[in-house]
Every structure is written in structure tokens, then in C-alpha cells.
Coordinates of C-alpha atoms in Angstrom, one line a residue:
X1 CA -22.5 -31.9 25.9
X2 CA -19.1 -30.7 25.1
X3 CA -17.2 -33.5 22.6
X4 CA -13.6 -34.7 23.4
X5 CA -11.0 -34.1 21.4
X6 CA -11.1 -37.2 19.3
X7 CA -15.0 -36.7 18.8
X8 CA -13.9 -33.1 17.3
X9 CA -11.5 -34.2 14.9
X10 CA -13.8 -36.9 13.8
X11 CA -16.3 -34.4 13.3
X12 CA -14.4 -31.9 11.9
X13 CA -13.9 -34.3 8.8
X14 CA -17.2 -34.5 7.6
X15 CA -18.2 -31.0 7.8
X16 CA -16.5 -30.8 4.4
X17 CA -16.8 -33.2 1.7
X18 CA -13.2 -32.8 0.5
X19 CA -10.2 -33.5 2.8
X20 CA -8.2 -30.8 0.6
X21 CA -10.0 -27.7 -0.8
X22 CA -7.5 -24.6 -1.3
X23 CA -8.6 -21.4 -1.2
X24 CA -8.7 -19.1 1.5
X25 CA -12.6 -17.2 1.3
X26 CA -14.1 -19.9 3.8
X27 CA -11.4 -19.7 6.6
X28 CA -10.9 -16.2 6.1
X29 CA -14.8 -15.8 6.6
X30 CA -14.8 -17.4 9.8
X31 CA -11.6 -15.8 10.9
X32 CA -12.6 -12.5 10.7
X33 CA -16.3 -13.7 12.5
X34 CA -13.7 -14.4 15.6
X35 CA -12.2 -11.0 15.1
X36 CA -9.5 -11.6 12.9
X37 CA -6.8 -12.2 15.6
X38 CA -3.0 -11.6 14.9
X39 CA -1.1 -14.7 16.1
X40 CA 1.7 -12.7 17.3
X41 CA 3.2 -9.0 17.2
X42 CA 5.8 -10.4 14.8
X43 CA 4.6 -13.6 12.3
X44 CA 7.2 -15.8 10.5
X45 CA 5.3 -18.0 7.8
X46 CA 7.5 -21.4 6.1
X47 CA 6.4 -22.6 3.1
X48 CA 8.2 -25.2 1.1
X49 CA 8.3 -28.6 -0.4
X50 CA 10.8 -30.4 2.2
X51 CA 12.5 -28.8 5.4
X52 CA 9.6 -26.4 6.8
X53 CA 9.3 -28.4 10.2
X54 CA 12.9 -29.0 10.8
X55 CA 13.2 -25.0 10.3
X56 CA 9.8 -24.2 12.2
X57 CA 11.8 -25.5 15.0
X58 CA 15.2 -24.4 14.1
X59 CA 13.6 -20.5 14.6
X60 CA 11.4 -21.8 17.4
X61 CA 15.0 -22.8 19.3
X62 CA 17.0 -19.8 18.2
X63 CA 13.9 -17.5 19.5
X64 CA 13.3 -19.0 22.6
X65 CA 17.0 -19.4 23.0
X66 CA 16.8 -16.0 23.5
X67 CA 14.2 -14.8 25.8
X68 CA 11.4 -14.7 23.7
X69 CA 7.9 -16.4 23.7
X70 CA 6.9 -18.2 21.0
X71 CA 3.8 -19.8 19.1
X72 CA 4.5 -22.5 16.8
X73 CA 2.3 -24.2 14.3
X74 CA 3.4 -27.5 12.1
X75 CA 1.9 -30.1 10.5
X76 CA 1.1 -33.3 10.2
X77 CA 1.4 -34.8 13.3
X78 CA 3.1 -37.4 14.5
X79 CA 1.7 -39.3 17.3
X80 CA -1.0 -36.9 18.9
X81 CA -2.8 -34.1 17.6
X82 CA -1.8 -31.7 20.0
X83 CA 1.7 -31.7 18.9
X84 CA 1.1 -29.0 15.7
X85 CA 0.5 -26.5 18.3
X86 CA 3.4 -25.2 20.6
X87 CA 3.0 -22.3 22.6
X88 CA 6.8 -21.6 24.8
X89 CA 7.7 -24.9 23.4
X90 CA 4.7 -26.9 24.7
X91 CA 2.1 -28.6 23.2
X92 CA -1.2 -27.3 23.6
X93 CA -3.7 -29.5 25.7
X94 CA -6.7 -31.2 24.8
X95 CA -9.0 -28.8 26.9
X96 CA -7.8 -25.9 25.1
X97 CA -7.8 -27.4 21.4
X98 CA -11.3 -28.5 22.5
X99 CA -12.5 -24.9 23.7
X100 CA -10.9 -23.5 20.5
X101 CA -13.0 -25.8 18.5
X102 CA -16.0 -24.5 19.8
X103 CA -15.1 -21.0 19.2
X104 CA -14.7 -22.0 15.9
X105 CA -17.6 -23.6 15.8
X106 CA -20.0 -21.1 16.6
X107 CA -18.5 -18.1 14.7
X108 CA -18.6 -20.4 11.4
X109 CA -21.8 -20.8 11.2
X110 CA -22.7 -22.7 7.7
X111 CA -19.3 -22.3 6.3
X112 CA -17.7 -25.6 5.6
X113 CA -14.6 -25.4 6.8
X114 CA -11.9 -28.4 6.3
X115 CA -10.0 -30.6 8.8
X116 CA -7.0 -28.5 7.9
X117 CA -9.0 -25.3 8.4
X118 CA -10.0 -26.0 11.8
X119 CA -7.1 -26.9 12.5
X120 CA -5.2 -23.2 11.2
X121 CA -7.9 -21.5 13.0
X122 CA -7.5 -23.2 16.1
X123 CA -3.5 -22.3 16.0
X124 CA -4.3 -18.7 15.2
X125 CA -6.8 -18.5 18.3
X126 CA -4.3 -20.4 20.9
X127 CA -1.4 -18.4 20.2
X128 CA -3.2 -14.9 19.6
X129 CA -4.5 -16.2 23.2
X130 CA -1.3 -16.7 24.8
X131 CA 0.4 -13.5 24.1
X132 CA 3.6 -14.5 22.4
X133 CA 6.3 -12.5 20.9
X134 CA 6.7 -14.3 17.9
X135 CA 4.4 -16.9 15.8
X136 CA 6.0 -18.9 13.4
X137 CA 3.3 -21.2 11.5
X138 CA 4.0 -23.6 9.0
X139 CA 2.3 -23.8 5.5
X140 CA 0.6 -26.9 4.9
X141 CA 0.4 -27.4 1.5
X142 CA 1.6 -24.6 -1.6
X143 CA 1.0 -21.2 0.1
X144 CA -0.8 -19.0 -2.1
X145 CA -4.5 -20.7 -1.0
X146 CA -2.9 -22.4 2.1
X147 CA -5.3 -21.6 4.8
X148 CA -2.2 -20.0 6.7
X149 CA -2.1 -17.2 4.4
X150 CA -4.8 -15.2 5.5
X151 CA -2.2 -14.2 8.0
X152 CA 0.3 -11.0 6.5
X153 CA 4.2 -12.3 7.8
X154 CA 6.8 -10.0 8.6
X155 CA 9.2 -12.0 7.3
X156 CA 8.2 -15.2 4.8
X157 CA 10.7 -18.5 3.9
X158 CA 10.4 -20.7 1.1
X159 CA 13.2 -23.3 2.1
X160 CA 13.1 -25.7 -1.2
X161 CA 10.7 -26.8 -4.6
X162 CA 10.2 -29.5 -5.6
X163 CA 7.8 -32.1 -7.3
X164 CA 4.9 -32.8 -4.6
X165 CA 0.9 -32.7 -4.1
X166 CA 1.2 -32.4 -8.3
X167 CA -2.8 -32.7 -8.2
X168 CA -2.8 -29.0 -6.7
X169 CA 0.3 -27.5 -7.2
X170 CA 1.1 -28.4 -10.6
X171 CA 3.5 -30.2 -12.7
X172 CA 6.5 -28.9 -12.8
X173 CA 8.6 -26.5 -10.6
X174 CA 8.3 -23.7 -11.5
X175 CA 4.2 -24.2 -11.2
X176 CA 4.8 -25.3 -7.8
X177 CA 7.4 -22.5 -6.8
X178 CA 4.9 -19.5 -8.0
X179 CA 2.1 -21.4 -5.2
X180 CA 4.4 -21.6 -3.1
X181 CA 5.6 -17.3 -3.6
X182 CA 2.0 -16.7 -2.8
X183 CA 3.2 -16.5 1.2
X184 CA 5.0 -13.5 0.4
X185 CA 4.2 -10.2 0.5
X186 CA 5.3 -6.4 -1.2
X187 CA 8.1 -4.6 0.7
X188 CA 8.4 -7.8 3.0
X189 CA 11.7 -9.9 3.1
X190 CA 11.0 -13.2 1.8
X191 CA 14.3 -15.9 2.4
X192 CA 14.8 -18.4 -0.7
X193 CA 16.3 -21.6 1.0
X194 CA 17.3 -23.8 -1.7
X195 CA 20.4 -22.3 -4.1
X196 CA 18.8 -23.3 -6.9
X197 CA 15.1 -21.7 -6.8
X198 CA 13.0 -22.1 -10.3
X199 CA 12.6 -19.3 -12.2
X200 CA 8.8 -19.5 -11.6
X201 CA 9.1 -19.0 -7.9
X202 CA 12.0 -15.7 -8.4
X203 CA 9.6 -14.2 -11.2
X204 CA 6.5 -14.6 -8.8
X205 CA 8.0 -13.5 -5.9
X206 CA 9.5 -10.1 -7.9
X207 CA 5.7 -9.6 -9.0
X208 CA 4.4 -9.3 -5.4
X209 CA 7.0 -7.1 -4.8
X210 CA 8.7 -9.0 -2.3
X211 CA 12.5 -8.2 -0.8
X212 CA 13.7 -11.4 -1.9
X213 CA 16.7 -12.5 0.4
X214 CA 18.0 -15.5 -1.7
X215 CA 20.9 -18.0 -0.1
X216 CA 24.1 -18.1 -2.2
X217 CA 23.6 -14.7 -2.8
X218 CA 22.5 -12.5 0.2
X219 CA 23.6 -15.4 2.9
X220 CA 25.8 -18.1 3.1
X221 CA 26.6 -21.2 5.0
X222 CA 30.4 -21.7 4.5
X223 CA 31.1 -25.3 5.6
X224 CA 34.5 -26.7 3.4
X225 CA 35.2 -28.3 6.7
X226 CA 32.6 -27.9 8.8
X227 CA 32.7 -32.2 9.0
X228 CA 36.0 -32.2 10.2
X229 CA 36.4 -29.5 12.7
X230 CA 32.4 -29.5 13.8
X231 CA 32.3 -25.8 13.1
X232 CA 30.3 -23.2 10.2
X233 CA 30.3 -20.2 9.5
X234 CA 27.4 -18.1 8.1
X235 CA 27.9 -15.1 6.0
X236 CA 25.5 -11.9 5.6
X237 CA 26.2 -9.7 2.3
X238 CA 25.7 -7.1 5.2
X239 CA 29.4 -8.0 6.4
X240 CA 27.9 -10.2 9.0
X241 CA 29.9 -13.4 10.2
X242 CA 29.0 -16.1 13.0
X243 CA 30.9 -18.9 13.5
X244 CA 28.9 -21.8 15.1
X245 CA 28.2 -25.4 15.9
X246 CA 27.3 -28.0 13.5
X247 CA 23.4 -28.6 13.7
X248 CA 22.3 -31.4 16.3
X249 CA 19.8 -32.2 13.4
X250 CA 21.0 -35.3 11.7
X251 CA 22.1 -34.7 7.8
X252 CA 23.9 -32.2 5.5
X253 CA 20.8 -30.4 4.9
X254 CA 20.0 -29.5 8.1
X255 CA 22.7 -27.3 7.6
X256 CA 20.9 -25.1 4.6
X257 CA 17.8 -25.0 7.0
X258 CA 19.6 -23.4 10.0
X259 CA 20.9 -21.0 7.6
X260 CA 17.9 -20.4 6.3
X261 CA 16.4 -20.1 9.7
X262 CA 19.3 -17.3 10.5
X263 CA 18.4 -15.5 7.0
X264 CA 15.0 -14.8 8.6
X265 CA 16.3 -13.9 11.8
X266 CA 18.5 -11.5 10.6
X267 CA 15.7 -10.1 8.2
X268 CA 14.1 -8.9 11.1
X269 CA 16.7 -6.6 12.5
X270 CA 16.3 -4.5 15.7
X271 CA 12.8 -6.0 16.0
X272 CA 14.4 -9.2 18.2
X273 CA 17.4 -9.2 19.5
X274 CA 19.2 -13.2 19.1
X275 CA 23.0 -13.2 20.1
X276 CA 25.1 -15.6 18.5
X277 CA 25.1 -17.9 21.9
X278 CA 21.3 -18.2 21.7
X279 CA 22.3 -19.5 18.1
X280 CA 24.7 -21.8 19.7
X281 CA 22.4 -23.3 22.1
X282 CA 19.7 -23.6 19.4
X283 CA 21.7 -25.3 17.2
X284 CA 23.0 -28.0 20.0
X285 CA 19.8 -28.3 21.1
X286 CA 17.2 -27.9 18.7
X287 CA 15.7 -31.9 17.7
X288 CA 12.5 -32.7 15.5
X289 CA 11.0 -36.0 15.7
X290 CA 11.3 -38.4 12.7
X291 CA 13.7 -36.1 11.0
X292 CA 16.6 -39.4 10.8
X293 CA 15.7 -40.1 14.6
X294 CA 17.7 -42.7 16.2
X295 CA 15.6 -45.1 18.2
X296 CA 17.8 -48.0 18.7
X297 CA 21.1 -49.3 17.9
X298 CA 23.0 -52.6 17.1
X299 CA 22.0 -53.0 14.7
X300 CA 21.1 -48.9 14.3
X301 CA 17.7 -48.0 13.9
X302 CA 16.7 -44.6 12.3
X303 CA 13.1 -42.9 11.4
X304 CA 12.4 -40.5 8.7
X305 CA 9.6 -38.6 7.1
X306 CA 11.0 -37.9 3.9
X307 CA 7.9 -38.9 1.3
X308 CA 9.4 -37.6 -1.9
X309 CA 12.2 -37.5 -4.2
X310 CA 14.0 -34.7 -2.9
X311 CA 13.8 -35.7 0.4
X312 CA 15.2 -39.0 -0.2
X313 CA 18.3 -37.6 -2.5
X314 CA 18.9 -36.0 1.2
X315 CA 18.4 -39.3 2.5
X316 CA 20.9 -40.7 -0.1
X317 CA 23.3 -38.1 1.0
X318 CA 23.5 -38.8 4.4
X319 CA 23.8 -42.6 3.9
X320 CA 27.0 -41.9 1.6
X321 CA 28.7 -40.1 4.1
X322 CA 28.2 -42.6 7.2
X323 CA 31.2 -44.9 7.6
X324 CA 29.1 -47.6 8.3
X325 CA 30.1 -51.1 6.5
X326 CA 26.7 -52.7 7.1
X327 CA 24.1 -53.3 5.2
X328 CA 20.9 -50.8 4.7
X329 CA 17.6 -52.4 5.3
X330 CA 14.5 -50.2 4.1
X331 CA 11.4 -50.5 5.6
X332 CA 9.3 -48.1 3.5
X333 CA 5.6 -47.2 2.9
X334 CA 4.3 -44.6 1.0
X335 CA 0.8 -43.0 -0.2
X336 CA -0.6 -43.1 -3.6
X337 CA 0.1 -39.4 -3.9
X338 CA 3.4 -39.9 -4.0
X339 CA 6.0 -39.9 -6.1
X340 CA 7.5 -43.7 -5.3
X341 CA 9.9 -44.3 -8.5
X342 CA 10.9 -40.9 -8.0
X343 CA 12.0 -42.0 -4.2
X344 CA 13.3 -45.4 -5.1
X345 CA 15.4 -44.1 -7.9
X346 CA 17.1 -41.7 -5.4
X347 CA 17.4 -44.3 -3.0
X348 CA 18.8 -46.6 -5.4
X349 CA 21.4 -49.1 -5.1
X350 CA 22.1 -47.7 -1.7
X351 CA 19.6 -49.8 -0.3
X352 CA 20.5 -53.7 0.7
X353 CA 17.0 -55.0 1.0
X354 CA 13.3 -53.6 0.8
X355 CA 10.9 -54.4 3.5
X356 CA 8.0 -53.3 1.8
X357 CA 5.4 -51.9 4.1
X358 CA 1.2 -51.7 3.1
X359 CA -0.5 -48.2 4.2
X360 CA -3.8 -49.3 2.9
X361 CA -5.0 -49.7 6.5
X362 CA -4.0 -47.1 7.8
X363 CA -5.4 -44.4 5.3
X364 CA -7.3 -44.3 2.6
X365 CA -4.5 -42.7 0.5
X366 CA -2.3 -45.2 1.8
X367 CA -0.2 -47.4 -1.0
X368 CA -1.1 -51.7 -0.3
X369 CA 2.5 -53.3 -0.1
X370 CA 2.2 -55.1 -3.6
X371 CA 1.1 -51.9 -5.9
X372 CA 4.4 -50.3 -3.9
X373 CA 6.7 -53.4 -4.6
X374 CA 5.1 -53.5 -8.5
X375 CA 6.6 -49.8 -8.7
X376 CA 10.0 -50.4 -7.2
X377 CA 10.5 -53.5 -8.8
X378 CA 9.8 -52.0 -12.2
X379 CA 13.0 -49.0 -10.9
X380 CA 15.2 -51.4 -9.5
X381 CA 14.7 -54.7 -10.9
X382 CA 17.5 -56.4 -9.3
X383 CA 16.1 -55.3 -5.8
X384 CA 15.6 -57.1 -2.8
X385 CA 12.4 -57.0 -1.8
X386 CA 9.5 -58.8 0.8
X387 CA 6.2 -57.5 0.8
X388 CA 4.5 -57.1 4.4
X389 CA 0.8 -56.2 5.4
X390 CA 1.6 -53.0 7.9
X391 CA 5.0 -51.3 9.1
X392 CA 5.0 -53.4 12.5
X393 CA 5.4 -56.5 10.2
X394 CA 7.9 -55.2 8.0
X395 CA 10.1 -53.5 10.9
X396 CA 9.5 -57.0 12.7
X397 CA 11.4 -59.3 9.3
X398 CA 13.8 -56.2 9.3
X399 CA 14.9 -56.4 12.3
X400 CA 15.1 -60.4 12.4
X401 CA 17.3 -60.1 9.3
X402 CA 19.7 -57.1 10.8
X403 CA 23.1 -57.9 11.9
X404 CA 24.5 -55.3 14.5
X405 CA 26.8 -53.6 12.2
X406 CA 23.7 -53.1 10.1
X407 CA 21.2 -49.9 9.7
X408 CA 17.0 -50.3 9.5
X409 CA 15.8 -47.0 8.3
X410 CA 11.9 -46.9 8.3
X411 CA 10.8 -43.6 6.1
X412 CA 8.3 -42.7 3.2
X413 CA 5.4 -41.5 4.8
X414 CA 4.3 -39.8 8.2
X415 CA 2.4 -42.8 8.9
X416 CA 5.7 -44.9 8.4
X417 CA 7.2 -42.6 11.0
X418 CA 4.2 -42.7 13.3
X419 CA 3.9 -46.1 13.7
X420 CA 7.7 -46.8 14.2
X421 CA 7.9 -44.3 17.1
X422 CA 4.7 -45.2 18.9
X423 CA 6.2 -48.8 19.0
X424 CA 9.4 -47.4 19.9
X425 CA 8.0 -45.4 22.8

């Protein structure tokens, strides 16, 4: 009897005894016993600590905006499964994921394969399937043993490094940034995001043998007044120069990830052929749930995924430059992964009042409100803060204690995110 596709994803987690096991000889195994299908004639792999999805579908936009067909896969998902796997901008059913899984299934054999694993598989199957021009996947976690990388790219991006999944990665950035270089490969452009790479993930990147296409020095985004008049300009060393539109991505950084997202465009030359009014539309268009998502105002209500220090210093930076004169409530949540001092001394005095939210029910990994409020209390002393046993409870005493001229943001966690929208919906 054929299983649905909740029984599969239930399934698929106790076929291995570890939720996370890097390395790539398993899925590359059972890849190859399905015939080692190429996702696309042209591959686009993003790798990164923070910005990968908003530039997943930054090049998804500007690709499609264009004529082409595309295959996308992200991770985590939001609210239903289906949504890390977009073929033309759609998500893929549950009939397909489910006739995918058996595919899977049968080629694997005894291989253990992980919930991740199925999942890259799957992706790789459904958008070989569909005949697309261009794949771009997402790396989940690192990149060197990311399951994704059994996959050669045409053109790689590493948008940003930064402390995150420590227990794998490492310590420090430049341990992280030499993982994460691992999605590159020799003679093939790779596009450095951030301005200021470690030194780990340059040197790494070099040794592979990689044409390293770094912003600030073979791209820029040139934006002294791109607040004021709406209007950027990005800059190839190659002479090239297109003005365009702000981002309809919420926050300044969106603006280094549509750069970033042009970088790799432009690395692949005459091989697709984007005019700077596909950009346009892209960039007006293009919108990624729980990436500082409105979803109600008066008093303004906003959802975010960032889960980690860097992330919320680009939090930070979007709250200072709003000309709100409200109050900022928090409702956050995190998991016991995480970096939470890290995020709350980012956040900092920026924040009016902490609804703290528990995760504990919703994941094993997830952080119970008072071990969260223990950690930001010992940061921010001083703090405001109410302890709550889920995020519907917390968003519930945040929004009884919100004026109109006030802001809720809910972020810290994909589950934070998950639940906000689902009640939202």
C-alpha cells in the first residue's frame, strides 16, 4: 500500500538513527543507483550562514523573469513540506514527492539515508524530471559534506559566515567558511557575498582552484542614496552598470543578496540571457516568506527567521532605520543549538519587552521559555521579560500589550515563524 506523504516523512526519520550525519558516500550511493541525474543543464548551488533562501529566490525571480524554467530547492520549510521544492515557481505536489520517495526507496536498498537525504534526492529527481533550464538548490547545512554537493555547479555562492551549527562546522569562522568553500569547484566561478569573507573560506576556496568572484572587489552594490531616491546601482569590474529598483525584500541586506544573486547571473555569461528589465521585475517582485513579513498592522506585526547572531545584527539594522516611535515587543523562541546571548546581545536595548516563547513542544531541540529567559536575563539584566508556554501564548500577551503605534516582531527560529503564519493565514 503506497504511504501518504506524512507517513513518508515520518518514516523517513527513523531509517537513520541521527537527524544530522554529514557526509556525502550514502546519498551519493543511492544517487548514482537512480542514475545519477543532473538537476538541470545549468546548476546554481547557495551555501551560507544567513541569506541563501532570500537569494535562492532572488535568482529564481530574476531567471524566470526572463523566460527561463526553473527548479528550486530550499530548506527548512515553513508551513508544508512541499514548499522546498519549486519547479516554474510552484511547489511540488504531494503525489509527486510521494512517487519520488519510492524511487528513492527502492534504489537505496540498505543504505540509511537521513531525513535531509531523502529529501535532496527527491529535489534532484523532480527537477531532473521536469526538464528545467536552470536548478538552483540550496545548501542545507556547511557544504563540503552537505548532501547537495554530490551535485558539480556551474556557478557556486557563499553569501555570508558566520557562527552557526558549531557542533559540525566548527568554532570559529574561518572553520566554518573552509565547509562552507567545499561547494565550490576548480576553474568554476564561485561569488563571495559578504565584504568581509574569513580568511579560512578565501584560502580554501583558492585551494580548490576556484574563480573566486568576491563583492567589493569584482562587483558592487552602490547605494549612497539608494533610501532616498529608491534606486541602486550595481557595478561589474567588467565595466558593467545597471541601475535598478530597491529590493521589495524588507531590510538593508537584502540589498547585498540581490547583488550577490546578479554576481552569479553575470558569472554565467552567454549561457542565459537576463536583461536588466527581467532584473527590474525580479527585484519588485520577488517576496520570501518569514523574511521580516508583514502580517498585520496597528499595531505592525512582522515575522522573521533570523536564528543567530548575524541575522539579528540585520534585524537590529532594520529596526534603527524605521521611523517608528513605538515600542518593539519581541516574541522570540529559539533552539538549544543556538546561539541566544549571541542574538539578544545584538538585539539589545532595541527591544521594549520580551515575550518569551517555549519550543520545547514543538521539537525536541526546542529551548523551554525559562532556560531562554535564564540566558537573556543574564545579557540584558534590566530586560523586560514574561515567560510563555508556546508562541500562540506569547503573540497572544504581545499583542494585548501593543498599542497601534507599536511593532510585535516574532523571530528566532523557523518554528517561531511557522507557527505565527499558520495563525496568521
Amino acid at each position: 500500500m503506497t504511504r501518504t506523504l506524512a507517513e513518508w516523512l515520518a518514516y523517513q526519520e527513523s531509517t537513520h538513527p541521527r537527524d544530522i550525519a554529514l557526509g556525502l558516500d550514502r546519498v551519493r550511493a543511492v544517487w548514482e543507483a537512480m542514475g545519477a541525474p543532473r538537476p538541470a543543464p545549468i546548476v546554481l548551488t547557495v551555501g551560507g550562514t544567513n541569506g541563501k533562501g532570500s537569494t535562492v529566490a532572488l535568482l529564481e525571480g530574476m531567471l524566470r523573469a526572463a523566460g527561463y524554467r526553473t527548479g528550486c530547492y530550499t530548506s527548512p520549510h515553513l508551513l508544508r513540506y512541499n514548499e522546498r521544492i519549486r519547479i516554474d515557481g510552484n511547489d511540488v505536489s504531494d503525489e509527486a514527492l510521494v512517487a519520488s520517495f519510492e524511487r528513492i526507496e527502492a534504489a537505496r536498498g540498505a543504505i540509511p539515508q537521513t531525513y535531509f537525504e531523502f529529501g535532496t534526492l527527491a529535489a534532484i529527481d523532480l527537477i531532473a524530471r521536469a526538464s528545467v533550464d536552470v536548478a538552483i538548490l540550496e545548501v542545507g547545512l556547511g557544504g563540503r559534506l552537505d548532501a547537495v554537493n554530490i551535485v558539480d555547479a556551474d556557478v557556486a555562492v557563499v553569501t555570508t559566515v558566520d557562527l552557526d551549527h558549531q557542533d559540525w562546522l566548527g568554532n570559529d569562522r574561518d572553520s566554518i567558511g573552509r565547509e562552507k568553500a567545499g561547494i565550490a569547484r576548480s576553474g568554476r566561478p564561485v561569488i563571495v557575498g559578504e565584504l568581509a569573507p574569513p580568511q579560512g573560506l578565501l584560502d580554501a576556496l583558492r585551494g580548490i582552484g576556484a574563480d573566486v568572484v568576491r563583492a567589493g572587489e569584482a562587483f558592487w552594490a552602490q547605494s549612497a542614496n539608494a533610501f532616498a531616491t529608491g534606486e541602486w546601482s550595481w557595478i561589474h569590474r567588467d565595466g558593467t552598470a545597471i541601475t535598478l529598483p530597491l529590493p521589495a525584500l524588507a531590510a538593508p541586506v537584502q540589498l547585498a543578496n540581490a547583488a550577490t544573486a546578479l554576481a552569479a547571473i553575470h558569472a554565467l555569461g552567454t549561457r542565459v540571457d537576463v536583461s536588466p528589465s527581467a532584473l527590474r521585475t525580479a527585484l519588485l517582485d520577488v517576496r520570501v516568506s518569514g523574511r521580516l513579513q508583514r502580517i498585520g498592522d496597528h499595531p505592525l506585526t512582522l515575522v522573521d527567521v533570523g536564528h543567530n547572531p548575524q541575522a539579528a545584527r540585520a534585524l537590529a539594522a532594520w529596526l534603527d532605520a524605521q521611523p517608528s516611535s513605538g515600542r518593539v515587543l519581541a516574541v522570540y523562541g529559539a533552539l538549544a543549538d543556538k546561539d541566544v546571548a549571541g542574538v539578544v546581545e545584538a538585539m539589545g536595548a532595541r527591544i521594549d519587552r520580551w515575550f518569551i516563547a517555549g519550543l520545547d513542544r514543538d521539537t525536541p531541540r526546542g529551548l523551554a521559555a525559562d532556560a531562554l529567559a535564564a540566558t537573556l536575563a543574564a545579557v540584558l539584566p534590566a530586560a523586560p521579560a514574561s515567560t510563555y508556554a508556546d508562541v500562540c501564548a506569547a503573540w497572544a500577551a504581545a499583542r494585548e500589550a501593543a498599542g497601534e503605534n507599536d511593532t510585535v516582531l516574532l523571530f528566532g527560529s523557523f518554528f517561531v515563524a511557522a507557527a505565527a503564519l499558520s495563525r496568521a493565514m
